[in-house]
GROMACS .gro file of C-alpha atoms in nm:
model
  147
    1UNK     CA    1   5.321  10.570  16.163
    2UNK     CA    2   5.297  10.820  15.873
    3UNK     CA    3   5.222  10.690  15.528
    4UNK     CA    4   5.539  10.639  15.326
    5UNK     CA    5   5.497  10.730  14.962
    6UNK     CA    6   5.769  10.482  14.869
    7UNK     CA    7   5.520  10.202  14.936
    8UNK     CA    8   5.233  10.369  14.744
    9UNK     CA    9   5.292  10.326  14.370
   10UNK     CA   10   5.173  10.601  14.141
   11UNK     CA   11   4.893  10.508  13.903
   12UNK     CA   12   5.009  10.483  13.542
   13UNK     CA   13   4.941  10.778  13.316
   14UNK     CA   14   4.812  10.739  12.961
   15UNK     CA   15   5.090  10.734  12.701
   16UNK     CA   16   4.960  11.047  12.522
   17UNK     CA   17   4.932  11.226  12.857
   18UNK     CA   18   5.296  11.154  12.942
   19UNK     CA   19   5.405  11.280  12.601
   20UNK     CA   20   5.196  11.598  12.622
   21UNK     CA   21   5.301  11.687  12.976
   22UNK     CA   22   5.674  11.642  12.914
   23UNK     CA   23   5.653  11.822  12.579
   24UNK     CA   24   5.494  12.117  12.759
   25UNK     CA   25   5.764  12.115  13.030
   26UNK     CA   26   6.041  12.098  12.767
   27UNK     CA   27   5.885  12.387  12.574
   28UNK     CA   28   5.857  12.600  12.889
   29UNK     CA   29   6.215  12.516  12.987
   30UNK     CA   30   6.332  12.625  12.640
   31UNK     CA   31   6.123  12.947  12.661
   32UNK     CA   32   5.934  12.826  12.353
   33UNK     CA   33   5.606  12.992  12.442
   34UNK     CA   34   5.447  12.924  12.103
   35UNK     CA   35   5.496  12.549  12.136
   36UNK     CA   36   5.387  12.552  12.501
   37UNK     CA   37   5.070  12.740  12.409
   38UNK     CA   38   4.997  12.499  12.124
   39UNK     CA   39   5.034  12.201  12.358
   40UNK     CA   40   4.816  12.371  12.620
   41UNK     CA   41   4.549  12.442  12.359
   42UNK     CA   42   4.555  12.082  12.234
   43UNK     CA   43   4.549  11.936  12.585
   44UNK     CA   44   4.297  12.176  12.734
   45UNK     CA   45   4.223  12.212  13.104
   46UNK     CA   46   4.345  11.855  13.161
   47UNK     CA   47   4.704  11.986  13.133
   48UNK     CA   48   4.693  12.102  13.495
   49UNK     CA   49   4.622  11.750  13.623
   50UNK     CA   50   4.881  11.598  13.388
   51UNK     CA   51   5.149  11.835  13.517
   52UNK     CA   52   5.059  11.745  13.875
   53UNK     CA   53   5.099  11.376  13.782
   54UNK     CA   54   5.444  11.453  13.641
   55UNK     CA   55   5.532  11.660  13.948
   56UNK     CA   56   5.452  11.359  14.165
   57UNK     CA   57   5.679  11.141  13.951
   58UNK     CA   58   5.963  11.394  13.977
   59UNK     CA   59   5.927  11.490  14.346
   60UNK     CA   60   5.816  11.171  14.523
   61UNK     CA   61   6.102  10.938  14.422
   62UNK     CA   62   6.350  11.196  14.549
   63UNK     CA   63   6.174  11.305  14.865
   64UNK     CA   64   6.048  10.961  14.969
   65UNK     CA   65   6.385  10.785  14.984
   66UNK     CA   66   6.453  10.533  15.257
   67UNK     CA   67   6.808  10.506  15.379
   68UNK     CA   68   6.796  10.260  15.663
   69UNK     CA   69   6.854   9.911  15.524
   70UNK     CA   70   6.543   9.937  15.311
   71UNK     CA   71   6.328  10.038  15.605
   72UNK     CA   72   6.168  10.381  15.636
   73UNK     CA   73   6.325  10.602  15.902
   74UNK     CA   74   6.266  10.951  16.041
   75UNK     CA   75   6.453  11.111  15.751
   76UNK     CA   76   6.251  10.930  15.488
   77UNK     CA   77   5.924  11.046  15.647
   78UNK     CA   78   6.051  11.403  15.668
   79UNK     CA   79   6.157  11.398  15.303
   80UNK     CA   80   5.828  11.238  15.199
   81UNK     CA   81   5.639  11.507  15.390
   82UNK     CA   82   5.833  11.775  15.201
   83UNK     CA   83   5.737  11.617  14.869
   84UNK     CA   84   5.372  11.584  14.970
   85UNK     CA   85   5.368  11.945  15.093
   86UNK     CA   86   5.505  12.071  14.763
   87UNK     CA   87   5.246  11.869  14.570
   88UNK     CA   88   4.969  11.989  14.801
   89UNK     CA   89   5.066  12.349  14.737
   90UNK     CA   90   5.049  12.287  14.365
   91UNK     CA   91   4.719  12.096  14.386
   92UNK     CA   92   4.537  12.349  14.603
   93UNK     CA   93   4.634  12.665  14.420
   94UNK     CA   94   4.836  12.787  14.716
   95UNK     CA   95   5.144  12.823  14.502
   96UNK     CA   96   5.192  12.824  14.126
   97UNK     CA   97   4.849  12.681  14.041
   98UNK     CA   98   4.867  12.735  13.667
   99UNK     CA   99   5.033  12.518  13.404
  100UNK     CA  100   5.335  12.748  13.345
  101UNK     CA  101   5.390  12.769  13.721
  102UNK     CA  102   5.377  12.394  13.770
  103UNK     CA  103   5.613  12.335  13.477
  104UNK     CA  104   5.849  12.599  13.616
  105UNK     CA  105   5.837  12.436  13.961
  106UNK     CA  106   5.924  12.097  13.810
  107UNK     CA  107   6.214  12.249  13.617
  108UNK     CA  108   6.343  12.441  13.923
  109UNK     CA  109   6.314  12.136  14.149
  110UNK     CA  110   6.499  11.928  13.892
  111UNK     CA  111   6.765  12.193  13.846
  112UNK     CA  112   6.819  12.259  14.217
  113UNK     CA  113   6.772  11.912  14.364
  114UNK     CA  114   6.829  11.652  14.095
  115UNK     CA  115   7.120  11.792  13.897
  116UNK     CA  116   7.471  11.867  14.007
  117UNK     CA  117   7.578  12.230  13.967
  118UNK     CA  118   7.257  12.307  13.778
  119UNK     CA  119   7.332  12.045  13.514
  120UNK     CA  120   7.120  11.947  13.218
  121UNK     CA  121   6.758  11.951  13.331
  122UNK     CA  122   6.638  11.801  13.003
  123UNK     CA  123   6.859  11.495  13.051
  124UNK     CA  124   6.735  11.442  13.406
  125UNK     CA  125   6.368  11.480  13.306
  126UNK     CA  126   6.410  11.217  13.034
  127UNK     CA  127   6.436  10.953  13.309
  128UNK     CA  128   6.090  11.005  13.464
  129UNK     CA  129   5.948  11.062  13.116
  130UNK     CA  130   6.084  10.725  12.997
  131UNK     CA  131   5.961  10.558  13.315
  132UNK     CA  132   5.617  10.715  13.269
  133UNK     CA  133   5.602  10.602  12.907
  134UNK     CA  134   5.706  10.249  13.002
  135UNK     CA  135   5.451  10.234  13.283
  136UNK     CA  136   5.179  10.372  13.054
  137UNK     CA  137   5.259  10.117  12.782
  138UNK     CA  138   5.253   9.831  13.034
  139UNK     CA  139   4.926   9.952  13.187
  140UNK     CA  140   4.760  10.033  12.854
  141UNK     CA  141   4.893   9.777  12.602
  142UNK     CA  142   4.638   9.882  12.337
  143UNK     CA  143   4.840  10.202  12.285
  144UNK     CA  144   5.154  10.014  12.179
  145UNK     CA  145   5.257  10.068  11.822
  146UNK     CA  146   5.386   9.788  11.607
  147UNK     CA  147   5.691   9.838  11.390
   0.00000   0.00000   0.00000
């Protein structure tokens, strides 16, 4: 039986990594090249991996859905395969292997798949960003700030 990505949890990202990756995506979505370049300069070559981590968090929950009383079915494996294929293309430089390309792919996927009638991409991306931040804070409690 094929591996179902629903059952394989994603490793938590570092809190700063979540913030940097989503800030870069927001800047690219807003065509704010200066901000995107500043974030890329601050993050360095690690930005590529961070954007792939975000892509996994955006694509996998959508493409790895089960719809058969909580049990994986043929459709869930097909959808999961689509998500893995898209991530593989991004990881192996087959398609859009640079940071702007990955960010654009995340935005386009969100716009075309996750929003109705090309709704507010920023609102939709806040959900995986918040989930990533929460997961990072739970996994790395030393990064929590006290008020």
